[in-house]
mmCIF file of C-alpha atoms in Angstrom:
data_model
loop_
_atom_site.group_PDB
_atom_site.id
_atom_site.type_symbol
_atom_site.label_atom_id
_atom_site.label_comp_id
_atom_site.label_asym_id
_atom_site.label_seq_id
_atom_site.Cartn_x
_atom_site.Cartn_y
_atom_site.Cartn_z
ATOM 1 C CA UNK A 214 111.692 133.853 131.654
ATOM 2 C CA UNK A 215 112.964 130.595 130.145
ATOM 3 C CA UNK A 216 116.262 130.652 128.321
ATOM 4 C CA UNK A 217 118.805 133.451 128.276
ATOM 5 C CA UNK A 218 116.962 135.809 125.963
ATOM 6 C CA UNK A 219 115.847 139.316 126.791
ATOM 7 C CA UNK A 220 113.518 141.867 125.294
ATOM 8 C CA UNK A 221 115.342 144.850 123.892
ATOM 9 C CA UNK A 222 114.587 147.908 121.817
ATOM 10 C CA UNK A 223 115.852 147.302 118.255
ATOM 11 C CA UNK A 224 116.319 151.028 117.657
ATOM 12 C CA UNK A 225 115.617 152.961 114.474
ATOM 13 C CA UNK A 226 118.040 150.998 112.261
ATOM 14 C CA UNK A 227 115.930 147.816 112.395
ATOM 15 C CA UNK A 228 112.660 149.598 111.679
ATOM 16 C CA UNK A 229 113.729 151.994 108.930
ATOM 17 C CA UNK A 230 112.138 151.235 105.569
ATOM 18 C CA UNK A 231 114.665 150.733 102.774
ATOM 19 C CA UNK A 232 114.599 153.607 100.297
ATOM 20 C CA UNK A 233 117.184 152.381 97.808
ATOM 21 C CA UNK A 234 119.112 149.360 96.619
ATOM 22 C CA UNK A 235 121.990 150.404 98.869
ATOM 23 C CA UNK A 236 119.810 150.582 101.979
ATOM 24 C CA UNK A 237 118.302 147.151 101.185
ATOM 25 C CA UNK A 238 121.828 145.786 100.782
ATOM 26 C CA UNK A 239 122.851 147.418 104.046
ATOM 27 C CA UNK A 240 119.866 145.876 105.823
ATOM 28 C CA UNK A 241 120.214 142.397 104.285
ATOM 29 C CA UNK A 242 123.992 141.996 104.071
ATOM 30 C CA UNK A 243 125.604 144.343 106.554
ATOM 31 C CA UNK A 244 122.937 144.330 109.253
ATOM 32 C CA UNK A 245 119.933 142.194 110.064
ATOM 33 C CA UNK A 246 117.799 141.593 113.098
ATOM 34 C CA UNK A 247 115.259 138.832 113.680
ATOM 35 C CA UNK A 248 112.934 138.814 116.677
ATOM 36 C CA UNK A 249 111.003 135.740 117.744
ATOM 37 C CA UNK A 250 108.479 136.229 120.506
ATOM 38 C CA UNK A 251 108.002 133.197 122.723
ATOM 39 C CA UNK A 252 104.541 132.305 123.983
ATOM 40 C CA UNK A 253 103.321 129.827 126.588
ATOM 41 C CA UNK A 254 100.024 128.299 127.652
ATOM 42 C CA UNK A 255 98.965 126.101 130.520
ATOM 43 C CA UNK A 256 97.584 123.078 128.679
ATOM 44 C CA UNK A 257 94.719 122.252 131.106
ATOM 45 C CA UNK A 258 93.463 125.836 130.667
ATOM 46 C CA UNK A 259 93.584 125.912 126.848
ATOM 47 C CA UNK A 260 90.173 126.670 125.295
ATOM 48 C CA UNK A 261 88.357 124.278 122.998
ATOM 49 C CA UNK A 262 89.255 125.082 119.391
ATOM 50 C CA UNK A 263 87.197 123.259 116.801
ATOM 51 C CA UNK A 264 87.913 122.992 113.087
ATOM 52 C CA UNK A 265 86.016 121.109 110.397
ATOM 53 C CA UNK A 266 88.912 118.735 109.723
ATOM 54 C CA UNK A 267 90.337 115.385 110.696
ATOM 55 C CA UNK A 268 93.199 116.189 113.081
ATOM 56 C CA UNK A 269 95.427 113.334 114.215
ATOM 57 C CA UNK A 270 99.016 112.214 114.762
ATOM 58 C CA UNK A 271 100.849 111.663 111.478
ATOM 59 C CA UNK A 272 101.978 108.183 110.481
ATOM 60 C CA UNK A 273 104.440 106.899 107.889
ATOM 61 C CA UNK A 274 101.494 106.764 105.467
ATOM 62 C CA UNK A 275 101.304 110.585 105.623
ATOM 63 C CA UNK A 276 104.950 111.104 104.636
ATOM 64 C CA UNK A 277 104.324 111.450 100.903
ATOM 65 C CA UNK A 278 101.529 114.031 101.325
ATOM 66 C CA UNK A 279 103.645 115.960 103.841
ATOM 67 C CA UNK A 280 106.566 115.929 101.374
ATOM 68 C CA UNK A 281 104.349 117.427 98.659
ATOM 69 C CA UNK A 282 102.595 120.041 100.833
ATOM 70 C CA UNK A 283 105.611 120.923 102.994
ATOM 71 C CA UNK A 284 108.762 120.032 101.007
ATOM 72 C CA UNK A 285 111.056 121.661 103.585
ATOM 73 C CA UNK A 286 110.154 119.059 106.229
ATOM 74 C CA UNK A 287 112.674 116.272 106.974
ATOM 75 C CA UNK A 288 109.873 113.969 108.173
ATOM 76 C CA UNK A 289 111.872 110.815 108.949
ATOM 77 C CA UNK A 290 114.730 112.685 110.644
ATOM 78 C CA UNK A 291 112.344 114.546 112.937
ATOM 79 C CA UNK A 292 110.544 111.353 113.898
ATOM 80 C CA UNK A 293 113.920 109.712 114.609
ATOM 81 C CA UNK A 294 114.624 112.532 117.099
ATOM 82 C CA UNK A 295 111.403 111.666 118.934
ATOM 83 C CA UNK A 296 109.432 114.653 117.663
ATOM 84 C CA UNK A 297 105.809 114.126 116.667
ATOM 85 C CA UNK A 298 103.884 115.454 113.691
ATOM 86 C CA UNK A 299 100.183 116.284 113.848
ATOM 87 C CA UNK A 300 98.210 116.699 110.642
ATOM 88 C CA UNK A 301 94.837 118.107 109.635
ATOM 89 C CA UNK A 302 93.044 116.775 106.569
ATOM 90 C CA UNK A 303 90.087 118.328 104.774
ATOM 91 C CA UNK A 304 88.381 116.286 102.100
ATOM 92 C CA UNK A 305 91.196 113.736 102.031
ATOM 93 C CA UNK A 306 93.820 116.442 101.418
ATOM 94 C CA UNK A 307 96.464 117.514 103.908
ATOM 95 C CA UNK A 308 95.754 121.057 105.051
ATOM 96 C CA UNK A 309 97.983 121.652 108.097
ATOM 97 C CA UNK A 310 100.955 120.285 110.013
ATOM 98 C CA UNK A 311 102.161 120.953 113.566
ATOM 99 C CA UNK A 312 105.299 119.470 115.100
ATOM 100 C CA UNK A 313 105.997 118.912 118.805
ATOM 101 C CA UNK A 314 109.185 118.243 120.737
ATOM 102 C CA UNK A 315 109.499 117.196 124.362
ATOM 103 C CA UNK A 316 113.287 117.552 124.523
ATOM 104 C CA UNK A 317 114.218 120.983 123.165
ATOM 105 C CA UNK A 318 112.906 124.340 121.992
ATOM 106 C CA UNK A 319 114.813 125.459 118.926
ATOM 107 C CA UNK A 320 114.853 127.829 115.972
ATOM 108 C CA UNK A 321 117.885 126.876 113.859
ATOM 109 C CA UNK A 322 117.718 129.986 111.631
ATOM 110 C CA UNK A 323 118.591 132.184 114.615
ATOM 111 C CA UNK A 324 120.698 129.654 116.507
ATOM 112 C CA UNK A 325 118.262 129.414 119.417
ATOM 113 C CA UNK A 326 118.061 126.208 121.421
ATOM 114 C CA UNK A 327 117.274 125.269 125.002
ATOM 115 C CA UNK A 328 116.368 122.107 126.834
ATOM 116 C CA UNK A 329 112.737 121.847 127.850
ATOM 117 C CA UNK A 330 111.616 121.453 131.436
ATOM 118 C CA UNK A 331 110.011 118.071 132.247
ATOM 119 C CA UNK A 332 106.520 119.635 132.121
ATOM 120 C CA UNK A 333 106.963 121.429 128.746
ATOM 121 C CA UNK A 334 106.124 120.599 125.140
ATOM 122 C CA UNK A 335 107.434 122.791 122.325
ATOM 123 C CA UNK A 336 105.428 123.485 119.159
ATOM 124 C CA UNK A 337 107.157 124.323 115.900
ATOM 125 C CA UNK A 338 106.703 124.368 112.135
ATOM 126 C CA UNK A 339 102.947 124.923 112.418
ATOM 127 C CA UNK A 340 102.008 125.506 108.785
ATOM 128 C CA UNK A 341 98.667 125.631 106.980
ATOM 129 C CA UNK A 342 98.450 125.182 103.218
ATOM 130 C CA UNK A 343 97.733 128.683 101.801
ATOM 131 C CA UNK A 344 94.297 127.916 100.320
ATOM 132 C CA UNK A 345 93.185 126.295 103.601
ATOM 133 C CA UNK A 346 94.031 129.239 105.873
ATOM 134 C CA UNK A 347 91.352 131.021 107.889
ATOM 135 C CA UNK A 348 89.601 127.795 108.993
ATOM 136 C CA UNK A 349 91.034 127.595 112.518
ATOM 137 C CA UNK A 350 93.265 124.609 111.749
ATOM 138 C CA UNK A 351 96.341 125.960 113.537
ATOM 139 C CA UNK A 352 94.750 126.588 116.958
ATOM 140 C CA UNK A 353 92.681 123.382 116.722
ATOM 141 C CA UNK A 354 95.741 121.249 115.905
ATOM 142 C CA UNK A 355 97.837 122.869 118.643
ATOM 143 C CA UNK A 356 95.176 122.420 121.338
ATOM 144 C CA UNK A 357 94.427 118.814 120.344
ATOM 145 C CA UNK A 358 98.100 117.830 120.243
ATOM 146 C CA UNK A 359 98.852 119.701 123.494
ATOM 147 C CA UNK A 360 96.117 117.776 125.288
ATOM 148 C CA UNK A 361 97.575 114.511 123.980
ATOM 149 C CA UNK A 362 100.752 115.387 125.922
ATOM 150 C CA UNK A 363 98.956 115.785 129.276
ATOM 151 C CA UNK A 364 99.156 112.061 130.196
ATOM 152 C CA UNK A 365 102.935 112.358 129.711
ATOM 153 C CA UNK A 366 103.077 115.033 132.431
ATOM 154 C CA UNK A 367 103.409 117.906 129.966
ATOM 155 C CA UNK A 368 101.258 120.747 131.296
ATOM 156 C CA UNK A 369 102.965 123.754 129.697
ATOM 157 C CA UNK A 370 102.993 124.441 125.944
ATOM 158 C CA UNK A 371 105.584 126.806 124.426
ATOM 159 C CA UNK A 372 106.212 128.153 120.929
ATOM 160 C CA UNK A 373 108.132 130.901 119.141
ATOM 161 C CA UNK A 374 106.688 133.163 116.452
ATOM 162 C CA UNK A 375 108.332 135.863 114.367
ATOM 163 C CA UNK A 376 107.310 139.109 116.050
ATOM 164 C CA UNK A 377 105.542 140.461 112.940
ATOM 165 C CA UNK A 378 103.702 137.248 111.942
ATOM 166 C CA UNK A 379 100.210 138.493 112.844
ATOM 167 C CA UNK A 380 98.237 135.445 111.553
ATOM 168 C CA UNK A 381 100.311 133.066 113.711
ATOM 169 C CA UNK A 382 100.057 135.388 116.706
ATOM 170 C CA UNK A 383 96.246 135.460 116.355
ATOM 171 C CA UNK A 384 96.127 131.657 116.043
ATOM 172 C CA UNK A 385 98.295 131.214 119.128
ATOM 173 C CA UNK A 386 96.065 133.628 121.101
ATOM 174 C CA UNK A 387 92.982 131.596 120.098
ATOM 175 C CA UNK A 388 94.721 128.524 121.518
ATOM 176 C CA UNK A 389 95.350 130.315 124.836
ATOM 177 C CA UNK A 390 99.011 131.330 124.436
ATOM 178 C CA UNK A 391 100.356 134.534 125.993
ATOM 179 C CA UNK A 392 103.649 136.296 125.236
ATOM 180 C CA UNK A 393 106.532 135.636 127.625
ATOM 181 C CA UNK A 394 109.776 136.993 126.153
ATOM 182 C CA UNK A 395 111.564 138.000 122.948
ATOM 183 C CA UNK A 396 114.633 136.340 121.500
ATOM 184 C CA UNK A 397 116.602 138.857 119.433
ATOM 185 C CA UNK A 398 119.167 137.666 116.887
ATOM 186 C CA UNK A 399 121.398 140.234 115.194
ATOM 187 C CA UNK A 400 123.920 139.845 112.414
ATOM 188 C CA UNK A 401 126.404 142.492 111.314
ATOM 189 C CA UNK A 402 129.242 141.923 108.835
ATOM 190 C CA UNK A 403 128.931 138.169 109.377
ATOM 191 C CA UNK A 404 129.122 138.416 113.167
ATOM 192 C CA UNK A 405 126.076 137.132 115.072
ATOM 193 C CA UNK A 406 124.863 137.823 118.584
ATOM 194 C CA UNK A 407 121.765 137.164 120.651
#
């Protein structure tokens, strides 16, 4: 499996439901565990995914709509790194964004980063505006943008999804992704390990 991550059993502590303020505090402050499952797809084998939207690479003209719909996105900084943004519009309104990187796979919240192989493209920050969900925008945008990377020699698509994010997992499956490995990030009393 790519990277240094391994699948492991989180044990009962990570799955216990909080029953009091103290147990929530214990879970959130003293102990936390985040699991991202990494998926991969062979781009030439990805199925056709169609959505009733205009899906295309983002340009500088899209920056203001992206800033409104996805205020967490540092658009210019990501472009300066060489990453690409792909957008879906419905009725002239931005409905979805997907970002791709050809240099690194990363999830800053859990301190995960690895260099990509020359044949890989990494997908991240795939977000659909809440009232536009359920229209197949995520798998359609991922497949279209993945195929745009084929002429660059990128034949393998990879992405990471929080293990319990069922809508994203379903969207990735529609685009042909299969699970490869888990990256587990734990924090206890301010100490972190992976």
